[in-house]
Coordinates of C-alpha atoms and ligand atoms in Angstrom, one line a residue:
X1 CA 160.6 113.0 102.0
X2 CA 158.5 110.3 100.3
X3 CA 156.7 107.8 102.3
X4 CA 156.0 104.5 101.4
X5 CA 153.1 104.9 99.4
X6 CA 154.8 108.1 96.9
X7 CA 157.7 105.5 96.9
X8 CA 155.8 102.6 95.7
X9 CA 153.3 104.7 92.9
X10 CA 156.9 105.8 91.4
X11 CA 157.0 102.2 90.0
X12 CA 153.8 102.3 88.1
X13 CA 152.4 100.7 86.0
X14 CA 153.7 97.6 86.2
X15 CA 154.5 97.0 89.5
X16 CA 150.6 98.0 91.1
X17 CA 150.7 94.1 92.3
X18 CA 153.4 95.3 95.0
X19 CA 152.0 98.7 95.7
X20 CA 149.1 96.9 96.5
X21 CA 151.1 94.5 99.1
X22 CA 153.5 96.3 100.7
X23 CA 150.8 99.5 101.2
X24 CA 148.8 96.1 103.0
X25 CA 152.2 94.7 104.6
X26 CA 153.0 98.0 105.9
X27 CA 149.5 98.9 108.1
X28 CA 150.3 95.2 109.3
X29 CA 153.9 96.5 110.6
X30 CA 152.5 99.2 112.4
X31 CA 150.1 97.6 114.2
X32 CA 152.4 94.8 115.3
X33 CA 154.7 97.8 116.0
X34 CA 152.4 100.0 118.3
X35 CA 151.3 96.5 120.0
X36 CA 154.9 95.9 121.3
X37 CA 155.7 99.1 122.2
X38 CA 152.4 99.1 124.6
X39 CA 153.9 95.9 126.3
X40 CA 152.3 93.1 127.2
X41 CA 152.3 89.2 127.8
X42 CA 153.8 88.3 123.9
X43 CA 156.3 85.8 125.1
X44 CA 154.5 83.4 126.6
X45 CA 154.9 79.9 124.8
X46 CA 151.2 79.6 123.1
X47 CA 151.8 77.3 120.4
X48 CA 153.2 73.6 119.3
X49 CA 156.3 73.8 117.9
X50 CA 156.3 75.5 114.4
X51 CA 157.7 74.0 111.5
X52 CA 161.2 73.9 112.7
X53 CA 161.2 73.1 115.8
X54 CA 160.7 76.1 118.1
X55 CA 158.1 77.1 120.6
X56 CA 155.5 79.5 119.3
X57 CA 155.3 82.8 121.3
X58 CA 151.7 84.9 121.3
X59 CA 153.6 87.4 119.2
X60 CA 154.7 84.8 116.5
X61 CA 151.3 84.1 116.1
X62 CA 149.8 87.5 116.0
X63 CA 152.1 88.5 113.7
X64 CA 151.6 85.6 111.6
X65 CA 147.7 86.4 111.9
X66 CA 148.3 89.8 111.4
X67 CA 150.6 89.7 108.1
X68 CA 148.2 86.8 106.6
X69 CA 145.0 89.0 107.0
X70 CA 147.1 91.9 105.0
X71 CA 148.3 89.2 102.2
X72 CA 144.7 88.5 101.7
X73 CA 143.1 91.9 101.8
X74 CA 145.6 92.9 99.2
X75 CA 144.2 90.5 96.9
X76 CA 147.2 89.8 95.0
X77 CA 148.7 87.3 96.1
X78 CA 148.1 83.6 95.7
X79 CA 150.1 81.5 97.9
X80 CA 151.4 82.8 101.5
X81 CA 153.9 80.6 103.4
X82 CA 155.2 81.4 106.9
X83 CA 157.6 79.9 109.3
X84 CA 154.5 79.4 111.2
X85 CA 153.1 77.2 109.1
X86 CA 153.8 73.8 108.2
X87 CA 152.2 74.5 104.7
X88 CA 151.6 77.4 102.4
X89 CA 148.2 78.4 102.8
X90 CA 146.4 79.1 99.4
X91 CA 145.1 82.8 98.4
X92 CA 144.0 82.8 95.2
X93 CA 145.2 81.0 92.5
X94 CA 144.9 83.3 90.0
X95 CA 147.0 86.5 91.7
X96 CA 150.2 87.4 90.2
X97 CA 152.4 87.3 93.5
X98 CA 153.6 84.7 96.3
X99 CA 154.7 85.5 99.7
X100 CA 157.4 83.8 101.8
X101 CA 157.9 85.4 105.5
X102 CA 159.0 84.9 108.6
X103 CA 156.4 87.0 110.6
X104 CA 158.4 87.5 113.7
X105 CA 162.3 87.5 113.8
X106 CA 164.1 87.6 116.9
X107 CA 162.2 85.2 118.9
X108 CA 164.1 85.2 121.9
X109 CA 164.7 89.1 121.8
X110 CA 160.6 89.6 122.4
X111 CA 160.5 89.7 126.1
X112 CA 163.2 91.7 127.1
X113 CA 162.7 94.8 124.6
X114 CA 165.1 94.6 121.9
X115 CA 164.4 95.2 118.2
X116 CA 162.9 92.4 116.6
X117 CA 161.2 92.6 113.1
X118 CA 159.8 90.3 110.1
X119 CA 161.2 89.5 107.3
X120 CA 159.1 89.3 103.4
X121 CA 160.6 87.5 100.3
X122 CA 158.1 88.1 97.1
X123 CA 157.8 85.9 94.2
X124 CA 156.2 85.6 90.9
X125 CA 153.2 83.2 91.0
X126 CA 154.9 80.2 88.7
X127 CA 151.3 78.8 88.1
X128 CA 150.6 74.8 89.0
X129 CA 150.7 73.4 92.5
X130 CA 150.8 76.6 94.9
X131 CA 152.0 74.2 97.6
X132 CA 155.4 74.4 95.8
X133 CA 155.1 78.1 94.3
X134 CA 157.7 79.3 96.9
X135 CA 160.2 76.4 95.5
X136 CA 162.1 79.2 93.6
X137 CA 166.1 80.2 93.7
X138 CA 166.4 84.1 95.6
X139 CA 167.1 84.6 92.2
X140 CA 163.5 85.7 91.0
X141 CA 162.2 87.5 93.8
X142 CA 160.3 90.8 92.7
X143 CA 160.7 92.0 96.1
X144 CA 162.4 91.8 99.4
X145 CA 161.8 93.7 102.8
X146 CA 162.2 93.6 106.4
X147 CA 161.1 96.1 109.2
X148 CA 162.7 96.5 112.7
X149 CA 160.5 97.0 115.5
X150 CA 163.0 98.8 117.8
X151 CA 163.7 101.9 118.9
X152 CA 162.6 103.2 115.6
X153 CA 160.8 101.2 113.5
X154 CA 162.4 100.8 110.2
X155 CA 161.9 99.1 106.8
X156 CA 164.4 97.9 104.1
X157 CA 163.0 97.6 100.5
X158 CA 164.0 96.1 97.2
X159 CA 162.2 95.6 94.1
X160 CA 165.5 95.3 92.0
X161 CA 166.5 98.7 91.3
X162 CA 168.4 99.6 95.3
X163 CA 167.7 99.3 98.8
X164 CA 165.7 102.0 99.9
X165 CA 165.5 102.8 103.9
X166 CA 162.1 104.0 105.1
X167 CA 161.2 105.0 109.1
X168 CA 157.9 104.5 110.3
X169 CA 156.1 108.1 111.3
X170 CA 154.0 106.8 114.4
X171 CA 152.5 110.1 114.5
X172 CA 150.8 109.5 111.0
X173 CA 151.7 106.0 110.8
X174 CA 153.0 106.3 107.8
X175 CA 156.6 104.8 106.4
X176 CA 158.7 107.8 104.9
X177 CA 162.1 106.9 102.8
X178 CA 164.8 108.4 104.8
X179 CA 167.7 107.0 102.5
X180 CA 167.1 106.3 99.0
X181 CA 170.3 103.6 97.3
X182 CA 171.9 102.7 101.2
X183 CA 175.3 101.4 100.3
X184 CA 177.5 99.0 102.7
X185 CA 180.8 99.6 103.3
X186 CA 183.0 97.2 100.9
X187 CA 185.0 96.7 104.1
X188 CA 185.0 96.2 107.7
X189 CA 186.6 95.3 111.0
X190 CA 183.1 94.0 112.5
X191 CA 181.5 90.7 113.3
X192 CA 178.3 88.9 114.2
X193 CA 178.2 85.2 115.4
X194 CA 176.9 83.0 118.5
X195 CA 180.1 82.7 119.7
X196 CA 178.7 80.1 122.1
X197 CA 178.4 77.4 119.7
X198 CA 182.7 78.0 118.5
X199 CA 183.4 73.9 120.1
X200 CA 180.9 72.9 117.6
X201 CA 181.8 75.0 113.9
X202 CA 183.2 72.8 111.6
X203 CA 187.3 73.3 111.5
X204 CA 187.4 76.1 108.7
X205 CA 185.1 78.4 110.8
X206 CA 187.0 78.0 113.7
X207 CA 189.9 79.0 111.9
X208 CA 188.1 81.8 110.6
X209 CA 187.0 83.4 113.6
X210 CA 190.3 82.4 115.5
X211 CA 192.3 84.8 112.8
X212 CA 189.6 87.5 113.6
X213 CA 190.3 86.6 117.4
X214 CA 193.9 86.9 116.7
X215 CA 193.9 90.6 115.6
X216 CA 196.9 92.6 115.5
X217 CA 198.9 89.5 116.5
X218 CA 197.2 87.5 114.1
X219 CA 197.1 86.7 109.7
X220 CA 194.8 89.8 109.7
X221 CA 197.1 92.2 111.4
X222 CA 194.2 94.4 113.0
X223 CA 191.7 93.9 115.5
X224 CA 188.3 93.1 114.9
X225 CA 184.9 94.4 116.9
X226 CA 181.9 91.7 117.6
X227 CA 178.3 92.4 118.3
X228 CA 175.8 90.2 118.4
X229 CA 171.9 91.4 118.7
X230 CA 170.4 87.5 117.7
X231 CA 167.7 89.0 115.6
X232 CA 168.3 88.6 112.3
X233 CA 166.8 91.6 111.4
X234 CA 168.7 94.4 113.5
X235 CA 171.8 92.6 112.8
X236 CA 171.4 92.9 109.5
X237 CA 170.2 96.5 109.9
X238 CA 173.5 97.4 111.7
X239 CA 175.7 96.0 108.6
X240 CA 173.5 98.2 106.1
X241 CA 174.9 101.0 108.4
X242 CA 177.9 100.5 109.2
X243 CA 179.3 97.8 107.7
X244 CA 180.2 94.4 109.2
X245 CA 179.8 90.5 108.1
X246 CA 177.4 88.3 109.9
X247 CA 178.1 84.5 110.0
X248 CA 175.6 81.5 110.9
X249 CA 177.4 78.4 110.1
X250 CA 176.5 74.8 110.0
X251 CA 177.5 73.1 113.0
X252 CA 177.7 69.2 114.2
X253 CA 174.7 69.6 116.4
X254 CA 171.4 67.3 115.6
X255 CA 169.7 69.4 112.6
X256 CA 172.3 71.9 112.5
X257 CA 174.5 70.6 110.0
X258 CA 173.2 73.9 107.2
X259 CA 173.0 76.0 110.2
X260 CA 169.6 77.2 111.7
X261 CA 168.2 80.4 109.5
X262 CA 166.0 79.2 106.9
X263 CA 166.5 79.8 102.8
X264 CA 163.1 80.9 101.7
X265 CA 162.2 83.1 104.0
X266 CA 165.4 84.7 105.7
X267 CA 168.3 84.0 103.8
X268 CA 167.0 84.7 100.4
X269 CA 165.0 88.5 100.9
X270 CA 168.1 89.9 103.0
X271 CA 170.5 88.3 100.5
X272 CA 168.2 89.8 97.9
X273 CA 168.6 93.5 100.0
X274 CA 172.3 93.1 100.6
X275 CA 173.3 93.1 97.0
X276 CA 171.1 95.5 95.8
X277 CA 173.0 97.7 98.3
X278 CA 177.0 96.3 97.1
X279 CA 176.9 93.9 99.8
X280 CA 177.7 90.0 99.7
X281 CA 175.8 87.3 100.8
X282 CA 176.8 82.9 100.3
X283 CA 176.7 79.9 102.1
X284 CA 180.5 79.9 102.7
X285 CA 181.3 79.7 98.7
X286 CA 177.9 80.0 96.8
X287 CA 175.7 83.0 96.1
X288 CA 172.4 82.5 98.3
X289 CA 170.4 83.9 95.4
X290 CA 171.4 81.3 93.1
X291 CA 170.2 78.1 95.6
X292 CA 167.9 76.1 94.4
X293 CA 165.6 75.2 97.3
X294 CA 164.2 71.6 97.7
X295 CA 161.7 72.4 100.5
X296 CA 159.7 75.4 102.1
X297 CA 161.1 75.4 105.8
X298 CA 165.0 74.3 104.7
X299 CA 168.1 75.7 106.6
X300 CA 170.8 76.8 104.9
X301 CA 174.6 78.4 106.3
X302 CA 174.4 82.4 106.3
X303 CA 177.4 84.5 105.9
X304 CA 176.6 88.0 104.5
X305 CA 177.7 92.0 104.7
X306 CA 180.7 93.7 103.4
X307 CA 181.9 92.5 100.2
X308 CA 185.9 92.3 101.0
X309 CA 185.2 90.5 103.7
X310 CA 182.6 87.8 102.6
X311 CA 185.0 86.9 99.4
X312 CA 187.8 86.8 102.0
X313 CA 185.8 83.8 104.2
X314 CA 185.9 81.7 100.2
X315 CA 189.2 81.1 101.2
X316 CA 188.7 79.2 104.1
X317 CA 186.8 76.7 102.4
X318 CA 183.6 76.4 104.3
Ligands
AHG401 P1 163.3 83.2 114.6 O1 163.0 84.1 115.8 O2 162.5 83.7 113.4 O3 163.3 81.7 114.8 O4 164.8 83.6 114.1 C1 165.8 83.6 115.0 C2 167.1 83.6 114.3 C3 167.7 84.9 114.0 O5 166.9 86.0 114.2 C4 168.9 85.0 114.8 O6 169.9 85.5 114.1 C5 169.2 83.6 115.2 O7 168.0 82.9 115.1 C6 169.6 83.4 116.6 O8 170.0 82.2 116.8 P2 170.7 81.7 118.2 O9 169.5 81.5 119.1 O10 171.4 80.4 117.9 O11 171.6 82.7 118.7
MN402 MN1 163.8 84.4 112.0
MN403 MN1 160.3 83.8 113.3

């Protein structure tokens, strides 16, 4: 089996700039990763709020710490910009790559030991003002990852050509490919939503999820399965098994009208990974990857997984 490293030096020459980061990103993972599994106080509220609003946990923080000093020591990248972080925090302006991330995903799953993870979107350095560098569509990333720190720890990887699945050896602490080209189902019987916040969806969702709801008895004429994990990440790391579609609408709460996960750094690198394996990711009707973004921190509405059943949604007219 390859690990990350053999993976990464297949790409050669031209791609050394990302050998360089995700050989730095991935010591960064596994430290985070042997941290939580040792346990400790990483839930406690440390911080102000973070750039959109919610409370900053020690492990946010670490992670974003720990994933800054690896962007750095890779020395090739100029700009790195984190959900942490109100503004992108300059490199050097002369490195061929940009970082967008979301250093720790799952928030709210970090005390009670359920997989969380962080999420990477890489970018061509477009040259001018760095505080806008990461103000590119999904479109031209070079590269897109996420790992899951759960009961394994995992990573999903793109640089355009597949998403490859790799599983972090804690013996050796190294990442070895375990599935080269993962494909997701075209269909599927499976959802993911915070069913909690159905009074607030917009009519079209609601009639969406009250057809899935519906099953045999309903416009769908089988019954559907939900789970829910609420970390991005291992949702999305179920549907690259199994199949499934994940949903995070806009709704009519305060700030919530494009939903809460954020373009740059979550929607676009798992939209970038979910088509290079077959999958399907909009915001209701538009490809993700094709969004122009107008700021760093903007939210946008999520729906992504099994083809079939994404295109299906389009005709509820989100
Ligand atoms: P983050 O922890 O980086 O803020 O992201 C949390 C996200 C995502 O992981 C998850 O799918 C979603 O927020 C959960 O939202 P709810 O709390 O509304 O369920
Ligand atoms: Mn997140
Ligand atoms: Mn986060």
């Amino acid at each position: 089996m390859d690990s990350l490293d053999t993976r990464l030096k297949i790409l050669e020459p031209e791609n050394k700039p990302l050998i360089e980061l995700f050989n730095a990103l991935a010591v960064a993972a596994n430290e985070i990763s042997v941290r939580i599994s040792r346990g400790g106080d990483f839930g406690s509220i440390i911080g102000d709020e973070n750039a959109d609003g919610d409370a900053q946990k020690a492990l946010d923080v670490l992670a974003d710490e720990k994933f800054l000093e690896a962007a750095t020591g890779s020395k090739v990248v100029a700009a790195y910009c984190s959900e942490e972080q109100d503004h992108a925090v300059i490199l050097d302006e002369s490195a061929p790559l940009v970082v967008a991330i979301d250093p720790l995903d799952g928030s709210s799953n970090i005390d009670v030991n359920v997989s969380i993870g962080t999420i990477i979107s890489v970018l061509p350095n477009p040259g001018g003002d760095l505080q806008q560098a990461v103000i590119q569509s999904g479109e031209r990333q070079l590269a897109a990852a996420f790992f899951v720190y759960g009961p394994q720890t995992t990573l999903f990887l793109t640089t355009g050509k597949g998403t490859d699945l790799f599983r972090l050896d804690p013996d050796v602490g190294i990442f070895v490919m375990i599935e080269e080209g993962v494909l997701i189902p075209e269909e599927t019987s499976e959802y993911a939503i915070n069913a909690s916040n159905a009074r607030r969806w917009f009519p079209p969702m609601q009639r969406y999820i009250g057809d899935l709801i519906l099953g045999e008895e309903g416009p769908r004429e089988r019954n559907f399965n939900m789970r829910w994990i609420g970390s991005l990440v291992a949702d999305a790391g179920r549907i690259f098994n199994r199949g499934g579609v994940f949903l995070y609408p806009g709704d009519n709460r305060p700030n919530y009208e494009t939903g809460r996960l954020r373009l740059i750094y979550e929607a676009n690198p798992v939209s970038f990974l979910i088509e290079q394996a077959h999958g399907a990711a909009t915001d209701g009707s538009n490809r993700i990857l094709e969004i122009m973004p107008k700021a760093i921190h903007e939210r946008v509405p999520f729906i992504f997984g099994s083809k079939v059943e994404v295109s299906w949604i389009a005709n509820y007219e989100l």
